[in-house]
Amino acid sequence: MAEKVSLPAKLINGGVAGLVGVTCVFPIDLAKTRLQNQQGARVYSGMLDCLAKTIKMEGYFGMYRGAAVNLTLVTPEKAIKLAANDVFRQKLSKDGKLPLWGEILAGCGAGTCQVVVTTPMEMLKIQLQDAGRLAAQRTVTASAPAVGPTPSLVASQAAQPGTNAPPRASATRITLELLKTRGLRGLYKGAGATLMRDVPFSMIYFPLFANLNAVGRTEDRHSNPQDRAPFLQSFVAGCTAGSVAAVAVTPLDVIKTRLQTLQKGEGEDSYKGIIDCTQRILKREGPTAFLKGATCRALVIAPLFGIAQGVYFLGIGEHLLGMLG
């Protein structure tokens, strides 16, 4: 029988796991966002090309644009996600066992709970990440006469002549402008698409992780997977389940990214909602556009959740609370 979940400990574990994971994979996440938003001028040919051009134009730390807001909000986001899944699993368990439908339902609940933090975090992060792509696109199309891109909260200032450096904007400034012009709804633009992505992701990820993490253990296979799970097994199970779930929901992530991007480049579509976005992408770019950034997502989510589950099951929160208490 699994021990009762210590919510404060799980929150600490989830927060630490999120901080470590995001620090390691953020540059790949930036490449994912830029590749998914690419519609008109082809600035990047792939992930490596994107990272190389980002370093050339914006410097090494250009790969970490938007990382501050992600690092700030990933702690509550990952803490809520992992802790909620643990709590739901515990509530749905009977006699220490959890059927598959219970695992899926627990993942659904976890994905729903995290959206309250995920949506504004992604909203701000995407604006900061994509600013460099827009500046690079303006450089590519500078020789051709063009109408300036749609005014936005991110790139309201023109780049200085003679430089490729994108205009700088802070998460604080974007937040204040969104609240001023659009209210709280501005920060939650794309909430429906975020929910549409995160709930299926969690429904795939958590049951798959629990079963992979239980491989080789015959006792209480459907109880809390934390018990007796070695660190390496938790890490590999997290990586595998994360990559599978990430690729599976990539089309939904493309839609979410497009809807949340405020600034559009030359000749790029704006969208009225999820259905309009889906139809326009299909008509203009074809079905393969829904897989843009799939490799990047797998490379981001696999280590992110591998690290998260590894740190989570090391029980750092329990040790820390034990030292303090």
CSV table of C-alpha atoms in Angstrom, one decimal:
chain,number,residue,atom,x,y,z
A,1,MET,CA,0.0,0.0,0.0
A,2,ALA,CA,1.4,3.4,-1.0
A,3,GLU,CA,2.1,6.0,1.7
A,4,LYS,CA,-0.1,9.0,1.8
A,5,VAL,CA,1.0,11.8,-0.5
A,6,SER,CA,2.7,14.7,1.3
A,7,LEU,CA,1.5,17.6,-0.8
A,8,PRO,CA,4.1,20.2,0.4
A,9,ALA,CA,6.9,17.7,-0.4
A,10,LYS,CA,5.4,17.0,-3.9
A,11,LEU,CA,5.2,20.7,-4.6
A,12,ILE,CA,8.8,21.2,-3.7
A,13,ASN,CA,9.9,18.1,-5.8
A,14,GLY,CA,7.9,19.4,-8.8
A,15,GLY,CA,9.3,22.9,-8.5
A,16,VAL,CA,12.9,21.7,-8.3
A,17,ALA,CA,12.4,19.2,-11.1
A,18,GLY,CA,10.9,21.9,-13.4
A,19,LEU,CA,13.8,24.4,-12.7
A,20,VAL,CA,16.5,21.8,-13.5
A,21,GLY,CA,14.7,20.5,-16.6
A,22,VAL,CA,13.9,23.8,-18.1
A,23,THR,CA,17.5,25.1,-17.6
A,24,CYS,CA,18.8,22.1,-19.6
A,25,VAL,CA,16.4,22.1,-22.6
A,26,PHE,CA,15.3,25.7,-23.1
A,27,PRO,CA,17.3,26.5,-26.2
A,28,ILE,CA,15.6,23.5,-28.0
A,29,ASP,CA,12.2,24.9,-26.9
A,30,LEU,CA,13.1,28.2,-28.4
A,31,ALA,CA,13.9,26.6,-31.7
A,32,LYS,CA,10.6,24.7,-31.5
A,33,THR,CA,8.6,27.9,-31.1
A,34,ARG,CA,10.4,29.6,-34.0
A,35,LEU,CA,10.0,26.7,-36.4
A,36,GLN,CA,6.3,26.3,-35.6
A,37,ASN,CA,5.7,30.0,-36.2
A,38,GLN,CA,7.5,30.0,-39.6
A,39,GLN,CA,5.0,30.6,-42.3
A,40,GLY,CA,6.3,33.1,-44.9
A,41,ALA,CA,10.0,33.7,-45.5
A,42,ARG,CA,11.9,30.5,-44.6
A,43,VAL,CA,14.4,31.8,-42.0
A,44,TYR,CA,15.4,28.5,-40.6
A,45,SER,CA,15.8,25.1,-42.3
A,46,GLY,CA,15.8,23.1,-39.1
A,47,MET,CA,16.6,23.0,-35.4
A,48,LEU,CA,20.4,23.2,-35.7
A,49,ASP,CA,20.2,25.9,-38.3
A,50,CYS,CA,17.9,27.9,-36.0
A,51,LEU,CA,20.2,27.6,-33.0
A,52,ALA,CA,23.3,28.5,-35.1
A,53,LYS,CA,21.6,31.6,-36.5
A,54,THR,CA,20.3,32.6,-33.1
A,55,ILE,CA,23.8,32.5,-31.6
A,56,LYS,CA,25.2,34.4,-34.6
A,57,MET,CA,22.6,37.2,-34.5
A,58,GLU,CA,21.7,37.4,-30.8
A,59,GLY,CA,24.7,35.8,-29.0
A,60,TYR,CA,24.7,32.7,-26.8
A,61,PHE,CA,22.2,34.1,-24.4
A,62,GLY,CA,19.8,34.7,-27.3
A,63,MET,CA,18.9,31.0,-27.0
A,64,TYR,CA,17.5,31.8,-23.5
A,65,ARG,CA,15.2,34.6,-24.5
A,66,GLY,CA,12.0,34.0,-22.4
A,67,ALA,CA,13.8,31.7,-20.0
A,68,ALA,CA,13.3,34.0,-17.0
A,69,VAL,CA,9.5,33.9,-17.2
A,70,ASN,CA,9.6,30.2,-17.8
A,71,LEU,CA,11.9,29.6,-14.8
A,72,THR,CA,9.7,31.8,-12.7
A,73,LEU,CA,6.4,30.1,-13.5
A,74,VAL,CA,7.6,26.5,-14.2
A,75,THR,CA,7.9,25.9,-10.5
A,76,PRO,CA,4.2,26.2,-9.8
A,77,GLU,CA,3.3,24.7,-13.2
A,78,LYS,CA,5.3,21.5,-12.7
A,79,ALA,CA,4.5,21.4,-9.0
A,80,ILE,CA,0.7,21.6,-9.7
A,81,LYS,CA,0.9,19.0,-12.6
A,82,LEU,CA,2.9,16.4,-10.7
A,83,ALA,CA,1.3,16.9,-7.3
A,84,ALA,CA,-2.2,16.9,-8.8
A,85,ASN,CA,-1.6,13.6,-10.6
A,86,ASP,CA,-0.3,12.1,-7.3
A,87,VAL,CA,-3.4,13.3,-5.4
A,88,PHE,CA,-5.8,12.1,-8.1
A,89,ARG,CA,-4.1,8.7,-8.3
A,90,GLN,CA,-4.5,8.3,-4.6
A,91,LYS,CA,-8.1,9.3,-4.5
A,92,LEU,CA,-9.0,7.0,-7.4
A,93,SER,CA,-7.1,4.0,-6.0
A,94,LYS,CA,-9.0,1.2,-4.4
A,95,ASP,CA,-7.2,-1.3,-2.1
A,96,GLY,CA,-3.8,0.1,-3.3
A,97,LYS,CA,-4.6,-0.6,-7.0
A,98,LEU,CA,-5.4,1.8,-9.8
A,99,PRO,CA,-7.0,0.6,-13.0
A,100,LEU,CA,-6.1,2.0,-16.4
A,101,TRP,CA,-9.2,4.2,-16.6
A,102,GLY,CA,-8.1,5.7,-13.2
A,103,GLU,CA,-4.6,6.4,-14.5
A,104,ILE,CA,-6.1,8.2,-17.5
A,105,LEU,CA,-8.6,10.2,-15.4
A,106,ALA,CA,-5.8,11.2,-13.0
A,107,GLY,CA,-3.7,12.5,-15.9
A,108,CYS,CA,-6.7,14.4,-17.3
A,109,GLY,CA,-7.2,16.1,-13.9
A,110,ALA,CA,-3.5,17.0,-13.7
A,111,GLY,CA,-3.5,18.5,-17.2
A,112,THR,CA,-6.6,20.5,-16.4
A,113,CYS,CA,-5.2,21.9,-13.1
A,114,GLN,CA,-1.9,23.1,-14.6
A,115,VAL,CA,-3.5,25.2,-17.4
A,116,VAL,CA,-4.2,28.1,-14.9
A,117,VAL,CA,-0.4,28.6,-14.8
A,118,THR,CA,0.7,27.2,-18.1
A,119,THR,CA,-1.4,29.5,-20.3
A,120,PRO,CA,0.1,32.9,-19.1
A,121,MET,CA,3.6,31.3,-18.9
A,122,GLU,CA,3.4,30.1,-22.5
A,123,MET,CA,1.8,33.4,-23.6
A,124,LEU,CA,4.7,35.5,-22.4
A,125,LYS,CA,7.4,33.0,-23.3
A,126,ILE,CA,6.3,32.7,-26.9
A,127,GLN,CA,6.4,36.5,-27.5
A,128,LEU,CA,9.9,36.7,-26.2
A,129,GLN,CA,11.1,33.6,-28.0
A,130,ASP,CA,9.7,34.6,-31.4
A,131,ALA,CA,11.0,38.2,-31.4
A,132,GLY,CA,14.3,37.0,-32.8
A,133,ARG,CA,12.7,35.1,-35.6
A,134,LEU,CA,10.7,38.2,-36.7
A,135,ALA,CA,13.9,40.3,-36.6
A,136,ALA,CA,15.7,37.7,-38.7
A,137,GLN,CA,12.7,37.6,-41.2
A,138,ARG,CA,12.9,41.4,-41.6
A,139,THR,CA,16.6,41.0,-42.4
A,140,VAL,CA,15.8,38.3,-45.0
A,141,THR,CA,13.1,40.4,-46.7
A,142,ALA,CA,14.8,43.8,-46.3
A,143,SER,CA,15.7,44.0,-50.0
A,144,ALA,CA,12.0,43.7,-51.1
A,145,PRO,CA,9.5,46.5,-50.6
A,146,ALA,CA,7.1,45.4,-47.9
A,147,VAL,CA,4.4,46.7,-45.6
A,148,GLY,CA,5.5,46.6,-42.0
A,149,PRO,CA,4.4,43.7,-39.8
A,150,THR,CA,1.3,44.1,-37.7
A,151,PRO,CA,2.0,46.2,-34.6
A,152,SER,CA,2.4,44.1,-31.5
A,153,LEU,CA,3.3,44.3,-27.8
A,154,VAL,CA,6.6,42.7,-28.4
A,155,ALA,CA,8.1,44.5,-31.4
A,156,SER,CA,6.7,47.9,-31.2
A,157,GLN,CA,10.1,49.5,-31.8
A,158,ALA,CA,12.0,49.2,-35.0
A,159,ALA,CA,15.4,47.5,-35.0
A,160,GLN,CA,18.2,50.0,-35.1
A,161,PRO,CA,19.8,50.5,-38.5
A,162,GLY,CA,22.9,48.5,-39.2
A,163,THR,CA,22.2,45.8,-36.6
A,164,ASN,CA,20.5,42.4,-36.6
A,165,ALA,CA,19.7,42.5,-32.9
A,166,PRO,CA,16.0,42.1,-32.3
A,167,PRO,CA,14.3,44.7,-30.2
A,168,ARG,CA,14.3,43.8,-26.5
A,169,ALA,CA,11.1,43.4,-24.5
A,170,SER,CA,10.5,42.2,-21.0
A,171,ALA,CA,7.9,39.9,-19.7
A,172,THR,CA,6.9,42.6,-17.2
A,173,ARG,CA,6.3,45.1,-20.0
A,174,ILE,CA,4.3,42.6,-22.1
A,175,THR,CA,2.2,41.7,-19.0
A,176,LEU,CA,1.4,45.3,-18.1
A,177,GLU,CA,0.5,46.1,-21.8
A,178,LEU,CA,-1.7,43.0,-22.0
A,179,LEU,CA,-3.5,43.9,-18.8
A,180,LYS,CA,-3.9,47.5,-19.9
A,181,THR,CA,-5.2,46.8,-23.4
A,182,ARG,CA,-7.0,43.4,-23.1
A,183,GLY,CA,-7.4,42.8,-19.4
A,184,LEU,CA,-6.8,39.4,-17.7
A,185,ARG,CA,-8.2,37.7,-20.8
A,186,GLY,CA,-5.1,38.9,-22.7
A,187,LEU,CA,-2.8,36.7,-20.5
A,188,TYR,CA,-5.1,33.8,-21.1
A,189,LYS,CA,-5.3,34.0,-24.9
A,190,GLY,CA,-5.2,30.5,-26.2
A,191,ALA,CA,-6.4,28.9,-23.0
A,192,GLY,CA,-8.7,26.6,-24.8
A,193,ALA,CA,-5.9,25.4,-27.1
A,194,THR,CA,-3.6,25.0,-24.1
A,195,LEU,CA,-6.2,22.8,-22.4
A,196,MET,CA,-6.7,20.9,-25.7
A,197,ARG,CA,-3.0,20.1,-25.7
A,198,ASP,CA,-2.2,19.5,-22.1
A,199,VAL,CA,-5.1,17.3,-21.1
A,200,PRO,CA,-4.4,14.7,-23.9
A,201,PHE,CA,-0.7,15.0,-23.1
A,202,SER,CA,-1.2,14.1,-19.4
A,203,MET,CA,-3.7,11.4,-20.3
A,204,ILE,CA,-1.0,9.7,-22.4
A,205,TYR,CA,2.0,10.6,-20.3
A,206,PHE,CA,1.1,9.6,-16.8
A,207,PRO,CA,-0.4,6.1,-17.4
A,208,LEU,CA,2.5,5.3,-19.8
A,209,PHE,CA,5.0,6.5,-17.3
A,210,ALA,CA,3.4,4.6,-14.4
A,211,ASN,CA,3.5,1.3,-16.4
A,212,LEU,CA,7.0,1.8,-17.8
A,213,ASN,CA,8.2,2.6,-14.3
A,214,ALA,CA,6.6,-0.6,-13.0
A,215,VAL,CA,8.4,-2.8,-15.5
A,216,GLY,CA,10.2,-5.6,-13.6
A,217,ARG,CA,8.1,-5.0,-10.4
A,218,THR,CA,5.3,-7.6,-9.9
A,219,GLU,CA,4.0,-6.3,-6.6
A,220,ASP,CA,1.3,-3.6,-6.6
A,221,ARG,CA,1.9,-2.9,-10.2
A,222,HIS,CA,-1.0,-0.3,-10.3
A,223,SER,CA,-0.2,1.3,-7.0
A,224,ASN,CA,2.0,4.4,-6.5
A,225,PRO,CA,4.9,4.0,-9.0
A,226,GLN,CA,7.1,6.0,-6.6
A,227,ASP,CA,7.6,3.0,-4.3
A,228,ARG,CA,10.8,1.0,-4.9
A,229,ALA,CA,11.4,2.6,-8.3
A,230,PRO,CA,15.2,3.1,-9.0
A,231,PHE,CA,16.3,6.6,-10.1
A,232,LEU,CA,17.5,5.3,-13.5
A,233,GLN,CA,14.2,3.5,-14.2
A,234,SER,CA,12.2,6.7,-13.3
A,235,PHE,CA,14.4,8.8,-15.6
A,236,VAL,CA,14.2,6.4,-18.6
A,237,ALA,CA,10.4,6.0,-18.1
A,238,GLY,CA,10.0,9.7,-17.9
A,239,CYS,CA,12.0,10.3,-21.1
A,240,THR,CA,10.2,7.6,-23.0
A,241,ALA,CA,6.7,8.5,-21.9
A,242,GLY,CA,7.4,12.2,-22.4
A,243,SER,CA,8.7,11.9,-26.0
A,244,VAL,CA,5.7,9.7,-27.0
A,245,ALA,CA,3.2,12.1,-25.5
A,246,ALA,CA,5.0,15.1,-26.9
A,247,VAL,CA,5.0,13.8,-30.5
A,248,ALA,CA,1.3,12.7,-30.2
A,249,VAL,CA,0.1,16.1,-29.3
A,250,THR,CA,2.4,18.2,-31.6
A,251,PRO,CA,-0.4,19.2,-34.0
A,252,LEU,CA,-2.3,20.7,-31.0
A,253,ASP,CA,0.9,22.4,-29.9
A,254,VAL,CA,1.3,24.0,-33.3
A,255,ILE,CA,-2.2,25.4,-33.1
A,256,LYS,CA,-1.7,26.7,-29.6
A,257,THR,CA,1.6,28.4,-30.6
A,258,ARG,CA,0.1,30.1,-33.6
A,259,LEU,CA,-2.9,31.4,-31.6
A,260,GLN,CA,-0.8,32.8,-28.8
A,261,THR,CA,1.7,34.6,-31.0
A,262,LEU,CA,0.7,38.2,-31.1
A,263,GLN,CA,3.3,39.5,-33.6
A,264,LYS,CA,3.0,38.2,-37.1
A,265,GLY,CA,5.7,38.5,-39.8
A,266,GLU,CA,5.4,39.5,-43.4
A,267,GLY,CA,2.6,37.6,-45.1
A,268,GLU,CA,1.8,35.5,-42.1
A,269,ASP,CA,-1.8,34.6,-41.2
A,270,SER,CA,-3.7,35.7,-38.1
A,271,TYR,CA,-6.4,33.4,-36.6
A,272,LYS,CA,-9.8,33.9,-35.1
A,273,GLY,CA,-9.8,30.6,-33.1
A,274,ILE,CA,-8.9,27.0,-33.0
A,275,ILE,CA,-11.1,25.9,-36.0
A,276,ASP,CA,-10.0,28.9,-38.2
A,277,CYS,CA,-6.4,28.2,-37.3
A,278,THR,CA,-6.7,24.5,-38.2
A,279,GLN,CA,-8.4,25.3,-41.6
A,280,ARG,CA,-6.0,28.0,-42.6
A,281,ILE,CA,-2.9,25.9,-41.8
A,282,LEU,CA,-4.3,22.9,-43.8
A,283,LYS,CA,-5.2,25.2,-46.8
A,284,ARG,CA,-2.0,27.2,-46.9
A,285,GLU,CA,0.7,24.9,-45.6
A,286,GLY,CA,-0.7,21.3,-45.8
A,287,PRO,CA,-1.0,18.6,-43.1
A,288,THR,CA,2.7,18.3,-42.6
A,289,ALA,CA,2.7,21.8,-41.0
A,290,PHE,CA,1.0,20.3,-38.0
A,291,LEU,CA,4.2,18.3,-37.3
A,292,LYS,CA,6.5,21.4,-37.3
A,293,GLY,CA,8.8,21.2,-34.3
A,294,ALA,CA,7.9,17.6,-33.5
A,295,THR,CA,11.6,16.6,-33.2
A,296,CYS,CA,12.3,19.6,-31.0
A,297,ARG,CA,9.3,18.8,-28.8
A,298,ALA,CA,10.5,15.2,-28.3
A,299,LEU,CA,14.0,16.5,-27.5
A,300,VAL,CA,12.6,19.0,-25.0
A,301,ILE,CA,9.9,16.9,-23.3
A,302,ALA,CA,11.9,13.7,-23.0
A,303,PRO,CA,14.8,15.0,-20.9
A,304,LEU,CA,12.4,17.5,-19.2
A,305,PHE,CA,10.1,14.9,-17.8
A,306,GLY,CA,13.0,12.4,-17.4
A,307,ILE,CA,14.8,14.9,-15.1
A,308,ALA,CA,11.5,15.9,-13.5
A,309,GLN,CA,10.5,12.3,-12.6
A,310,GLY,CA,14.0,11.4,-11.5
A,311,VAL,CA,14.3,14.4,-9.2
A,312,TYR,CA,10.7,13.9,-8.1
A,313,PHE,CA,11.2,10.3,-7.0
A,314,LEU,CA,14.5,11.1,-5.3
A,315,GLY,CA,12.3,12.8,-2.7
A,316,ILE,CA,14.1,16.1,-2.4
A,317,GLY,CA,11.0,17.7,-0.9
A,318,GLU,CA,10.7,15.0,1.8
A,319,HIS,CA,14.4,15.4,2.7
A,320,LEU,CA,14.2,19.2,2.8
A,321,LEU,CA,11.0,19.1,5.0
A,322,GLY,CA,12.7,16.6,7.2
A,323,MET,CA,15.7,18.9,7.7
A,324,LEU,CA,13.5,21.8,8.5
A,325,GLY,CA,11.1,19.9,10.7
